[in-house]
Amino acid sequence: MKKYCFILLLVLTGLSTGCSDEVLDYHDPDVKLFVKQLKSGTYTTRSPEGFVEVPCFTTEHIPELLRYVDDLTLIASFPLPPITSYYAGKTRLGECMMWIIESIRMGGYASLGCKLVYANAESYEGIYFLSDQEVLEAAECYRRWWEHAAYPHTEWTVSACLDDPLCGSGYRWW
């Protein structure tokens, strides 16, 4: 009898944990759930074309995405564009959130890899990837950009870096 109770307990535990997975809506994503799934390694949401991709975030999601740009947690994988053959491996969550913000800003993929590099890098070897401190500096650039984006721009607004968060930082996307 104890054996059957133990088996029943295992089955019920498996069913309760298996059914509790939340599904992220590709067309109406929840940032908090997306981050939770990235951190746990369970993100599998597919685009209508069948690829595991970043969901359809919009400018309305930017304030919430900005909450995570300082998070240096290494995540096992990040859904890169389906047209890339680059494998990022473990990458920082905050860097990925900035990549999403940049993609929203640009209206397309910010780059084919989710990595910030030095603007004058000779190649894209790991030695040119940013340190944790430099990623935090880039995060501050994105915060400042978003704060200024909220102000109305007039014909008298003069700034070479008005719409580029990384302008003058010495960093760019790869």
Short mmCIF file of N, CA and C in Angstrom, two decimals:
data_model
loop_
_atom_site.label_atom_id
_atom_site.label_comp_id
_atom_site.label_asym_id
_atom_site.label_seq_id
_atom_site.Cartn_x
_atom_site.Cartn_y
_atom_site.Cartn_z
N MET A 1 0.82 -1.19 0.00
CA MET A 1 0.00 0.00 0.00
C MET A 1 0.86 1.26 0.00
N LYS A 2 1.95 1.24 0.79
CA LYS A 2 2.84 2.40 0.84
C LYS A 2 3.45 2.66 -0.54
N LYS A 3 3.73 1.59 -1.25
CA LYS A 3 4.33 1.72 -2.59
C LYS A 3 3.36 2.44 -3.52
N TYR A 4 2.08 2.10 -3.47
CA TYR A 4 1.08 2.73 -4.33
C TYR A 4 0.86 4.20 -3.95
N CYS A 5 0.87 4.49 -2.66
CA CYS A 5 0.73 5.88 -2.21
C CYS A 5 1.92 6.72 -2.69
N PHE A 6 3.12 6.14 -2.62
CA PHE A 6 4.32 6.85 -3.06
C PHE A 6 4.25 7.12 -4.57
N ILE A 7 3.84 6.14 -5.35
CA ILE A 7 3.72 6.31 -6.80
C ILE A 7 2.66 7.36 -7.12
N LEU A 8 1.52 7.31 -6.43
CA LEU A 8 0.46 8.28 -6.63
C LEU A 8 0.95 9.70 -6.30
N LEU A 9 1.73 9.83 -5.23
CA LEU A 9 2.28 11.12 -4.84
C LEU A 9 3.23 11.64 -5.92
N LEU A 10 4.07 10.79 -6.47
CA LEU A 10 4.98 11.20 -7.54
C LEU A 10 4.21 11.65 -8.78
N VAL A 11 3.18 10.91 -9.14
CA VAL A 11 2.38 11.26 -10.32
C VAL A 11 1.69 12.60 -10.12
N LEU A 12 1.09 12.81 -8.97
CA LEU A 12 0.40 14.06 -8.68
C LEU A 12 1.37 15.23 -8.63
N THR A 13 2.55 15.04 -8.08
CA THR A 13 3.56 16.09 -8.05
C THR A 13 3.99 16.45 -9.46
N GLY A 14 4.20 15.44 -10.29
CA GLY A 14 4.59 15.67 -11.67
C GLY A 14 3.52 16.41 -12.45
N LEU A 15 2.26 16.04 -12.22
CA LEU A 15 1.17 16.72 -12.92
C LEU A 15 1.02 18.16 -12.46
N SER A 16 1.17 18.40 -11.17
CA SER A 16 0.98 19.76 -10.67
C SER A 16 2.09 20.69 -11.14
N THR A 17 3.32 20.20 -11.20
CA THR A 17 4.40 21.07 -11.68
C THR A 17 4.36 21.18 -13.19
N GLY A 18 3.97 20.16 -13.89
CA GLY A 18 3.90 20.21 -15.35
C GLY A 18 2.80 21.10 -15.86
N CYS A 19 1.72 21.25 -15.12
CA CYS A 19 0.59 22.05 -15.56
C CYS A 19 0.71 23.51 -15.13
N SER A 20 1.71 23.83 -14.31
CA SER A 20 1.80 25.20 -13.81
C SER A 20 2.60 26.12 -14.73
N ASP A 21 3.18 25.59 -15.80
CA ASP A 21 3.94 26.43 -16.71
C ASP A 21 3.03 27.46 -17.36
N GLU A 22 3.45 28.71 -17.28
CA GLU A 22 2.68 29.78 -17.88
C GLU A 22 3.10 29.93 -19.34
N VAL A 23 2.15 30.24 -20.19
CA VAL A 23 2.42 30.40 -21.61
C VAL A 23 2.49 31.89 -21.93
N LEU A 24 3.55 32.28 -22.61
CA LEU A 24 3.72 33.67 -23.01
C LEU A 24 3.07 33.88 -24.37
N ASP A 25 2.24 34.90 -24.46
CA ASP A 25 1.57 35.23 -25.72
C ASP A 25 2.56 36.00 -26.61
N TYR A 26 2.87 35.48 -27.77
CA TYR A 26 3.84 36.09 -28.68
C TYR A 26 3.42 37.50 -29.09
N HIS A 27 2.13 37.70 -29.34
CA HIS A 27 1.64 39.00 -29.83
C HIS A 27 1.30 39.98 -28.72
N ASP A 28 1.13 39.51 -27.49
CA ASP A 28 0.81 40.37 -26.35
C ASP A 28 1.64 39.89 -25.16
N PRO A 29 2.97 40.11 -25.23
CA PRO A 29 3.86 39.53 -24.21
C PRO A 29 3.83 40.25 -22.88
N ASP A 30 4.17 39.50 -21.86
CA ASP A 30 4.30 40.00 -20.51
C ASP A 30 5.80 40.00 -20.18
N VAL A 31 6.38 41.17 -19.92
CA VAL A 31 7.82 41.29 -19.70
C VAL A 31 8.26 40.46 -18.51
N LYS A 32 7.52 40.52 -17.43
CA LYS A 32 7.89 39.80 -16.21
C LYS A 32 7.95 38.29 -16.46
N LEU A 33 6.96 37.76 -17.16
CA LEU A 33 6.93 36.34 -17.47
C LEU A 33 8.07 35.98 -18.43
N PHE A 34 8.34 36.83 -19.39
CA PHE A 34 9.44 36.61 -20.34
C PHE A 34 10.77 36.49 -19.60
N VAL A 35 11.02 37.43 -18.68
CA VAL A 35 12.25 37.42 -17.89
C VAL A 35 12.32 36.17 -17.03
N LYS A 36 11.22 35.82 -16.41
CA LYS A 36 11.17 34.62 -15.56
C LYS A 36 11.54 33.38 -16.38
N GLN A 37 10.99 33.27 -17.58
CA GLN A 37 11.27 32.12 -18.43
C GLN A 37 12.72 32.13 -18.93
N LEU A 38 13.26 33.30 -19.26
CA LEU A 38 14.66 33.38 -19.67
C LEU A 38 15.58 32.92 -18.54
N LYS A 39 15.31 33.39 -17.33
CA LYS A 39 16.15 33.03 -16.19
C LYS A 39 16.08 31.55 -15.87
N SER A 40 14.90 30.96 -16.03
CA SER A 40 14.75 29.53 -15.72
C SER A 40 15.12 28.63 -16.89
N GLY A 41 15.34 29.23 -18.06
CA GLY A 41 15.70 28.44 -19.24
C GLY A 41 14.52 27.73 -19.87
N THR A 42 13.30 28.23 -19.62
CA THR A 42 12.10 27.56 -20.13
C THR A 42 11.41 28.34 -21.24
N TYR A 43 12.04 29.40 -21.76
CA TYR A 43 11.39 30.19 -22.81
C TYR A 43 11.36 29.40 -24.11
N THR A 44 10.17 29.17 -24.65
CA THR A 44 10.02 28.40 -25.89
C THR A 44 8.96 28.98 -26.81
N THR A 45 8.51 30.21 -26.57
CA THR A 45 7.45 30.81 -27.37
C THR A 45 7.90 30.95 -28.82
N ARG A 46 7.04 30.53 -29.71
CA ARG A 46 7.36 30.55 -31.14
C ARG A 46 6.58 31.64 -31.86
N SER A 47 7.23 32.19 -32.87
CA SER A 47 6.58 33.17 -33.74
C SER A 47 5.60 32.44 -34.64
N PRO A 48 4.76 33.16 -35.36
CA PRO A 48 3.84 32.51 -36.30
C PRO A 48 4.58 31.69 -37.36
N GLU A 49 5.85 32.03 -37.63
CA GLU A 49 6.64 31.30 -38.61
C GLU A 49 7.23 30.02 -38.03
N GLY A 50 7.08 29.82 -36.72
CA GLY A 50 7.55 28.61 -36.08
C GLY A 50 8.92 28.70 -35.43
N PHE A 51 9.52 29.89 -35.39
CA PHE A 51 10.83 30.06 -34.78
C PHE A 51 10.69 30.53 -33.33
N VAL A 52 11.58 30.08 -32.46
CA VAL A 52 11.63 30.61 -31.10
C VAL A 52 12.30 31.97 -31.21
N GLU A 53 11.51 33.03 -31.00
CA GLU A 53 11.99 34.40 -31.16
C GLU A 53 11.53 35.25 -29.99
N VAL A 54 12.13 36.43 -29.91
CA VAL A 54 11.67 37.43 -28.94
C VAL A 54 10.25 37.81 -29.35
N PRO A 55 9.34 37.87 -28.38
CA PRO A 55 7.96 38.24 -28.74
C PRO A 55 7.84 39.68 -29.21
N CYS A 56 6.65 40.06 -29.60
CA CYS A 56 6.39 41.39 -30.19
C CYS A 56 6.29 42.48 -29.13
N PHE A 57 7.42 42.89 -28.59
CA PHE A 57 7.43 44.00 -27.66
C PHE A 57 7.32 45.30 -28.44
N THR A 58 6.74 46.32 -27.80
CA THR A 58 6.54 47.63 -28.42
C THR A 58 7.10 48.71 -27.50
N THR A 59 7.01 49.95 -27.93
CA THR A 59 7.50 51.06 -27.11
C THR A 59 6.80 51.13 -25.75
N GLU A 60 5.58 50.62 -25.66
CA GLU A 60 4.88 50.61 -24.38
C GLU A 60 5.57 49.69 -23.37
N HIS A 61 6.36 48.73 -23.84
CA HIS A 61 7.05 47.80 -22.96
C HIS A 61 8.40 48.34 -22.47
N ILE A 62 8.90 49.40 -23.09
CA ILE A 62 10.24 49.89 -22.77
C ILE A 62 10.42 50.23 -21.29
N PRO A 63 9.50 50.94 -20.63
CA PRO A 63 9.72 51.22 -19.20
C PRO A 63 9.92 49.96 -18.37
N GLU A 64 9.15 48.93 -18.65
CA GLU A 64 9.31 47.68 -17.89
C GLU A 64 10.59 46.95 -18.28
N LEU A 65 10.95 46.97 -19.56
CA LEU A 65 12.21 46.35 -19.99
C LEU A 65 13.40 47.04 -19.34
N LEU A 66 13.30 48.36 -19.16
CA LEU A 66 14.38 49.12 -18.53
C LEU A 66 14.62 48.71 -17.08
N ARG A 67 13.64 48.13 -16.44
CA ARG A 67 13.81 47.67 -15.05
C ARG A 67 14.86 46.57 -14.95
N TYR A 68 15.11 45.88 -16.05
CA TYR A 68 16.01 44.73 -16.01
C TYR A 68 17.38 44.98 -16.65
N VAL A 69 17.65 46.19 -17.14
CA VAL A 69 18.91 46.44 -17.85
C VAL A 69 20.14 46.34 -16.95
N ASP A 70 19.96 46.46 -15.64
CA ASP A 70 21.08 46.34 -14.70
C ASP A 70 21.28 44.90 -14.23
N ASP A 71 20.45 43.99 -14.65
CA ASP A 71 20.52 42.60 -14.20
C ASP A 71 21.63 41.88 -14.96
N LEU A 72 22.69 41.54 -14.26
CA LEU A 72 23.85 40.89 -14.89
C LEU A 72 23.77 39.36 -14.79
N THR A 73 22.60 38.84 -14.44
CA THR A 73 22.41 37.40 -14.38
C THR A 73 22.74 36.78 -15.73
N LEU A 74 23.54 35.73 -15.71
CA LEU A 74 23.83 35.01 -16.96
C LEU A 74 22.69 34.06 -17.25
N ILE A 75 22.15 34.15 -18.46
CA ILE A 75 21.09 33.24 -18.87
C ILE A 75 21.67 32.25 -19.88
N ALA A 76 21.13 31.05 -19.87
CA ALA A 76 21.69 29.97 -20.70
C ALA A 76 21.51 30.22 -22.19
N SER A 77 20.38 30.83 -22.56
CA SER A 77 20.15 31.08 -23.98
C SER A 77 19.21 32.26 -24.15
N PHE A 78 19.29 32.85 -25.33
CA PHE A 78 18.45 33.99 -25.68
C PHE A 78 18.01 33.79 -27.12
N PRO A 79 16.74 34.02 -27.42
CA PRO A 79 16.24 33.78 -28.79
C PRO A 79 16.73 34.84 -29.78
N LEU A 80 17.74 34.51 -30.52
CA LEU A 80 18.29 35.41 -31.53
C LEU A 80 17.46 35.35 -32.81
N PRO A 81 17.65 36.30 -33.71
CA PRO A 81 16.90 36.27 -34.97
C PRO A 81 17.12 34.96 -35.72
N PRO A 82 16.10 34.46 -36.38
CA PRO A 82 16.24 33.17 -37.09
C PRO A 82 17.21 33.24 -38.27
N ILE A 83 17.58 34.44 -38.70
CA ILE A 83 18.48 34.57 -39.84
C ILE A 83 19.95 34.53 -39.43
N THR A 84 20.22 34.37 -38.14
CA THR A 84 21.61 34.35 -37.68
C THR A 84 22.08 32.92 -37.42
N SER A 85 23.35 32.71 -37.61
CA SER A 85 23.94 31.42 -37.27
C SER A 85 24.81 31.56 -36.03
N TYR A 86 24.83 32.75 -35.45
CA TYR A 86 25.64 33.01 -34.27
C TYR A 86 24.99 32.39 -33.05
N TYR A 87 25.79 31.76 -32.21
CA TYR A 87 25.31 31.23 -30.94
C TYR A 87 25.94 32.05 -29.82
N ALA A 88 25.13 32.78 -29.09
CA ALA A 88 25.64 33.68 -28.06
C ALA A 88 26.09 32.93 -26.81
N GLY A 89 25.57 31.75 -26.58
CA GLY A 89 25.89 31.04 -25.34
C GLY A 89 25.31 31.80 -24.17
N LYS A 90 25.98 31.69 -23.03
CA LYS A 90 25.49 32.42 -21.86
C LYS A 90 25.70 33.91 -22.08
N THR A 91 24.68 34.67 -21.79
CA THR A 91 24.75 36.12 -21.94
C THR A 91 24.02 36.78 -20.79
N ARG A 92 24.28 38.04 -20.57
CA ARG A 92 23.68 38.77 -19.45
C ARG A 92 22.24 39.16 -19.79
N LEU A 93 21.36 39.00 -18.82
CA LEU A 93 19.96 39.35 -19.02
C LEU A 93 19.81 40.83 -19.37
N GLY A 94 20.49 41.71 -18.65
CA GLY A 94 20.36 43.15 -18.90
C GLY A 94 20.79 43.53 -20.30
N GLU A 95 21.83 42.90 -20.80
CA GLU A 95 22.31 43.16 -22.16
C GLU A 95 21.23 42.75 -23.17
N CYS A 96 20.57 41.64 -22.89
CA CYS A 96 19.49 41.18 -23.77
C CYS A 96 18.30 42.14 -23.74
N MET A 97 17.99 42.70 -22.57
CA MET A 97 16.89 43.65 -22.47
C MET A 97 17.21 44.92 -23.26
N MET A 98 18.47 45.35 -23.20
CA MET A 98 18.87 46.52 -23.99
C MET A 98 18.78 46.22 -25.48
N TRP A 99 19.12 45.00 -25.86
CA TRP A 99 19.05 44.59 -27.27
C TRP A 99 17.59 44.65 -27.75
N ILE A 100 16.67 44.22 -26.90
CA ILE A 100 15.25 44.29 -27.25
C ILE A 100 14.82 45.75 -27.40
N ILE A 101 15.23 46.60 -26.46
CA ILE A 101 14.89 48.03 -26.53
C ILE A 101 15.44 48.63 -27.82
N GLU A 102 16.69 48.30 -28.15
CA GLU A 102 17.30 48.81 -29.37
C GLU A 102 16.55 48.31 -30.61
N SER A 103 16.11 47.08 -30.58
CA SER A 103 15.34 46.53 -31.70
C SER A 103 14.01 47.25 -31.86
N ILE A 104 13.36 47.57 -30.74
CA ILE A 104 12.12 48.35 -30.79
C ILE A 104 12.40 49.72 -31.39
N ARG A 105 13.47 50.36 -30.92
CA ARG A 105 13.84 51.70 -31.38
C ARG A 105 14.11 51.71 -32.88
N MET A 106 14.81 50.70 -33.35
CA MET A 106 15.19 50.64 -34.76
C MET A 106 14.08 50.11 -35.66
N GLY A 107 13.12 49.40 -35.09
CA GLY A 107 12.06 48.82 -35.89
C GLY A 107 12.48 47.52 -36.58
N GLY A 108 13.52 46.91 -36.10
CA GLY A 108 14.04 45.65 -36.64
C GLY A 108 15.13 45.16 -35.72
N TYR A 109 15.75 44.04 -36.07
CA TYR A 109 16.79 43.49 -35.20
C TYR A 109 17.93 44.49 -34.99
N ALA A 110 18.32 44.67 -33.76
CA ALA A 110 19.42 45.58 -33.43
C ALA A 110 20.73 45.05 -33.99
N SER A 111 20.87 43.75 -34.02
CA SER A 111 22.05 43.08 -34.55
C SER A 111 21.71 41.60 -34.64
N LEU A 112 22.62 40.83 -35.18
CA LEU A 112 22.39 39.39 -35.28
C LEU A 112 22.86 38.63 -34.05
N GLY A 113 23.60 39.31 -33.19
CA GLY A 113 24.04 38.74 -31.93
C GLY A 113 23.69 39.70 -30.81
N CYS A 114 23.41 39.19 -29.67
CA CYS A 114 22.96 40.02 -28.55
C CYS A 114 24.15 40.42 -27.68
N LYS A 115 25.13 41.05 -28.28
CA LYS A 115 26.33 41.44 -27.54
C LYS A 115 26.70 42.89 -27.85
N LEU A 116 27.07 43.61 -26.80
CA LEU A 116 27.64 44.94 -26.96
C LEU A 116 29.14 44.79 -27.09
N VAL A 117 29.72 45.56 -28.01
CA VAL A 117 31.17 45.53 -28.23
C VAL A 117 31.68 46.95 -28.27
N TYR A 118 33.00 47.09 -28.26
CA TYR A 118 33.60 48.41 -28.43
C TYR A 118 33.36 48.88 -29.85
N ALA A 119 33.05 50.13 -30.01
CA ALA A 119 32.73 50.69 -31.33
C ALA A 119 33.89 50.56 -32.31
N ASN A 120 35.11 50.60 -31.83
CA ASN A 120 36.26 50.53 -32.71
C ASN A 120 36.91 49.14 -32.73
N ALA A 121 36.17 48.12 -32.37
CA ALA A 121 36.72 46.76 -32.31
C ALA A 121 37.23 46.33 -33.68
N GLU A 122 38.40 45.68 -33.68
CA GLU A 122 38.99 45.19 -34.92
C GLU A 122 38.27 43.95 -35.42
N SER A 123 37.71 43.18 -34.51
CA SER A 123 36.96 41.98 -34.87
C SER A 123 35.93 41.75 -33.76
N TYR A 124 35.26 40.65 -33.82
CA TYR A 124 34.22 40.39 -32.82
C TYR A 124 34.56 39.19 -31.97
N GLU A 125 35.81 39.16 -31.54
CA GLU A 125 36.25 38.14 -30.60
C GLU A 125 35.79 38.54 -29.21
N GLY A 126 35.76 37.59 -28.32
CA GLY A 126 35.31 37.84 -26.96
C GLY A 126 36.06 38.94 -26.24
N ILE A 127 37.30 39.22 -26.64
CA ILE A 127 38.06 40.26 -25.95
C ILE A 127 37.46 41.64 -26.17
N TYR A 128 36.59 41.78 -27.17
CA TYR A 128 35.97 43.07 -27.45
C TYR A 128 34.58 43.21 -26.83
N PHE A 129 34.09 42.15 -26.17
CA PHE A 129 32.81 42.23 -25.49
C PHE A 129 32.97 43.07 -24.23
N LEU A 130 31.91 43.69 -23.80
CA LEU A 130 31.97 44.59 -22.66
C LEU A 130 32.02 43.84 -21.33
N SER A 131 32.67 44.49 -20.37
CA SER A 131 32.70 43.95 -19.00
C SER A 131 31.36 44.25 -18.34
N ASP A 132 31.17 43.69 -17.15
CA ASP A 132 29.94 43.97 -16.39
C ASP A 132 29.78 45.47 -16.15
N GLN A 133 30.85 46.13 -15.75
CA GLN A 133 30.78 47.57 -15.46
C GLN A 133 30.41 48.35 -16.72
N GLU A 134 30.96 47.97 -17.86
CA GLU A 134 30.65 48.67 -19.11
C GLU A 134 29.21 48.42 -19.54
N VAL A 135 28.69 47.23 -19.28
CA VAL A 135 27.28 46.96 -19.58
C VAL A 135 26.39 47.84 -18.73
N LEU A 136 26.78 48.04 -17.47
CA LEU A 136 26.01 48.94 -16.60
C LEU A 136 26.07 50.38 -17.09
N GLU A 137 27.21 50.79 -17.64
CA GLU A 137 27.32 52.13 -18.24
C GLU A 137 26.39 52.26 -19.44
N ALA A 138 26.34 51.22 -20.27
CA ALA A 138 25.43 51.23 -21.42
C ALA A 138 23.98 51.28 -20.95
N ALA A 139 23.68 50.58 -19.86
CA ALA A 139 22.32 50.59 -19.30
C ALA A 139 21.93 52.02 -18.92
N GLU A 140 22.87 52.75 -18.35
CA GLU A 140 22.60 54.14 -17.99
C GLU A 140 22.34 54.99 -19.24
N CYS A 141 23.05 54.70 -20.31
CA CYS A 141 22.82 55.41 -21.59
C CYS A 141 21.38 55.19 -22.07
N TYR A 142 20.89 53.96 -21.94
CA TYR A 142 19.52 53.66 -22.36
C TYR A 142 18.50 54.36 -21.46
N ARG A 143 18.78 54.42 -20.17
CA ARG A 143 17.86 55.13 -19.27
C ARG A 143 17.78 56.61 -19.62
N ARG A 144 18.95 57.23 -19.82
CA ARG A 144 18.97 58.66 -20.18
C ARG A 144 18.24 58.89 -21.50
N TRP A 145 18.49 58.04 -22.47
CA TRP A 145 17.82 58.17 -23.77
C TRP A 145 16.31 58.12 -23.59
N TRP A 146 15.81 57.19 -22.79
CA TRP A 146 14.36 57.05 -22.61
C TRP A 146 13.78 58.26 -21.88
N GLU A 147 14.49 58.76 -20.90
CA GLU A 147 14.03 59.96 -20.19
C GLU A 147 13.90 61.14 -21.14
N HIS A 148 14.88 61.30 -22.02
CA HIS A 148 14.85 62.41 -22.99
C HIS A 148 13.83 62.17 -24.10
N ALA A 149 13.56 60.93 -24.41
CA ALA A 149 12.58 60.62 -25.46
C ALA A 149 11.19 61.06 -25.04
N ALA A 150 10.97 61.21 -23.74
CA ALA A 150 9.65 61.61 -23.25
C ALA A 150 9.38 63.09 -23.49
N TYR A 151 10.44 63.88 -23.67
CA TYR A 151 10.26 65.31 -23.91
C TYR A 151 9.95 65.57 -25.37
N PRO A 152 9.07 66.52 -25.64
CA PRO A 152 8.77 66.82 -27.05
C PRO A 152 9.98 67.47 -27.73
N HIS A 153 10.22 67.07 -28.95
CA HIS A 153 11.32 67.64 -29.73
C HIS A 153 10.73 68.67 -30.69
N THR A 154 11.41 69.78 -30.80
CA THR A 154 10.95 70.85 -31.68
C THR A 154 11.98 71.05 -32.78
N GLU A 155 11.69 71.96 -33.66
CA GLU A 155 12.66 72.26 -34.72
C GLU A 155 13.91 72.90 -34.15
N TRP A 156 13.84 73.36 -32.90
CA TRP A 156 15.00 73.99 -32.26
C TRP A 156 15.83 72.99 -31.46
N THR A 157 15.35 71.77 -31.36
CA THR A 157 16.10 70.75 -30.65
C THR A 157 17.31 70.36 -31.48
N VAL A 158 18.48 70.57 -30.91
CA VAL A 158 19.71 70.26 -31.63
C VAL A 158 20.52 69.26 -30.81
N SER A 159 20.70 68.08 -31.37
CA SER A 159 21.53 67.07 -30.73
C SER A 159 21.87 66.01 -31.76
N ALA A 160 23.15 65.79 -31.93
CA ALA A 160 23.57 64.75 -32.87
C ALA A 160 23.20 63.37 -32.35
N CYS A 161 23.02 63.26 -31.05
CA CYS A 161 22.75 61.96 -30.43
C CYS A 161 21.31 61.84 -29.94
N LEU A 162 20.43 62.63 -30.48
CA LEU A 162 19.06 62.69 -30.00
C LEU A 162 18.38 61.32 -29.92
N ASP A 163 18.53 60.51 -30.96
CA ASP A 163 17.80 59.24 -31.01
C ASP A 163 18.69 58.02 -30.93
N ASP A 164 19.93 58.16 -30.49
CA ASP A 164 20.84 57.02 -30.41
C ASP A 164 21.36 56.89 -28.98
N PRO A 165 20.86 55.90 -28.24
CA PRO A 165 21.28 55.75 -26.84
C PRO A 165 22.78 55.56 -26.65
N LEU A 166 23.44 54.91 -27.59
CA LEU A 166 24.86 54.60 -27.43
C LEU A 166 25.79 55.65 -28.05
N CYS A 167 25.21 56.69 -28.63
CA CYS A 167 26.01 57.74 -29.27
C CYS A 167 27.00 58.33 -28.27
N GLY A 168 28.27 58.33 -28.62
CA GLY A 168 29.30 58.88 -27.77
C GLY A 168 29.78 57.96 -26.67
N SER A 169 29.21 56.79 -26.54
CA SER A 169 29.59 55.88 -25.46
C SER A 169 30.82 55.04 -25.79
N GLY A 170 31.10 54.89 -27.08
CA GLY A 170 32.20 54.01 -27.48
C GLY A 170 31.78 52.56 -27.60
N TYR A 171 30.45 52.31 -27.51
CA TYR A 171 29.92 50.96 -27.60
C TYR A 171 28.95 50.86 -28.77
N ARG A 172 28.78 49.65 -29.28
CA ARG A 172 27.77 49.41 -30.31
C ARG A 172 27.34 47.96 -30.26
N TRP A 173 26.31 47.64 -31.01
CA TRP A 173 25.78 46.27 -31.03
C TRP A 173 26.48 45.42 -32.07
N TRP A 174 26.67 44.16 -31.70
CA TRP A 174 27.16 43.17 -32.64
C TRP A 174 26.22 42.01 -32.67
#
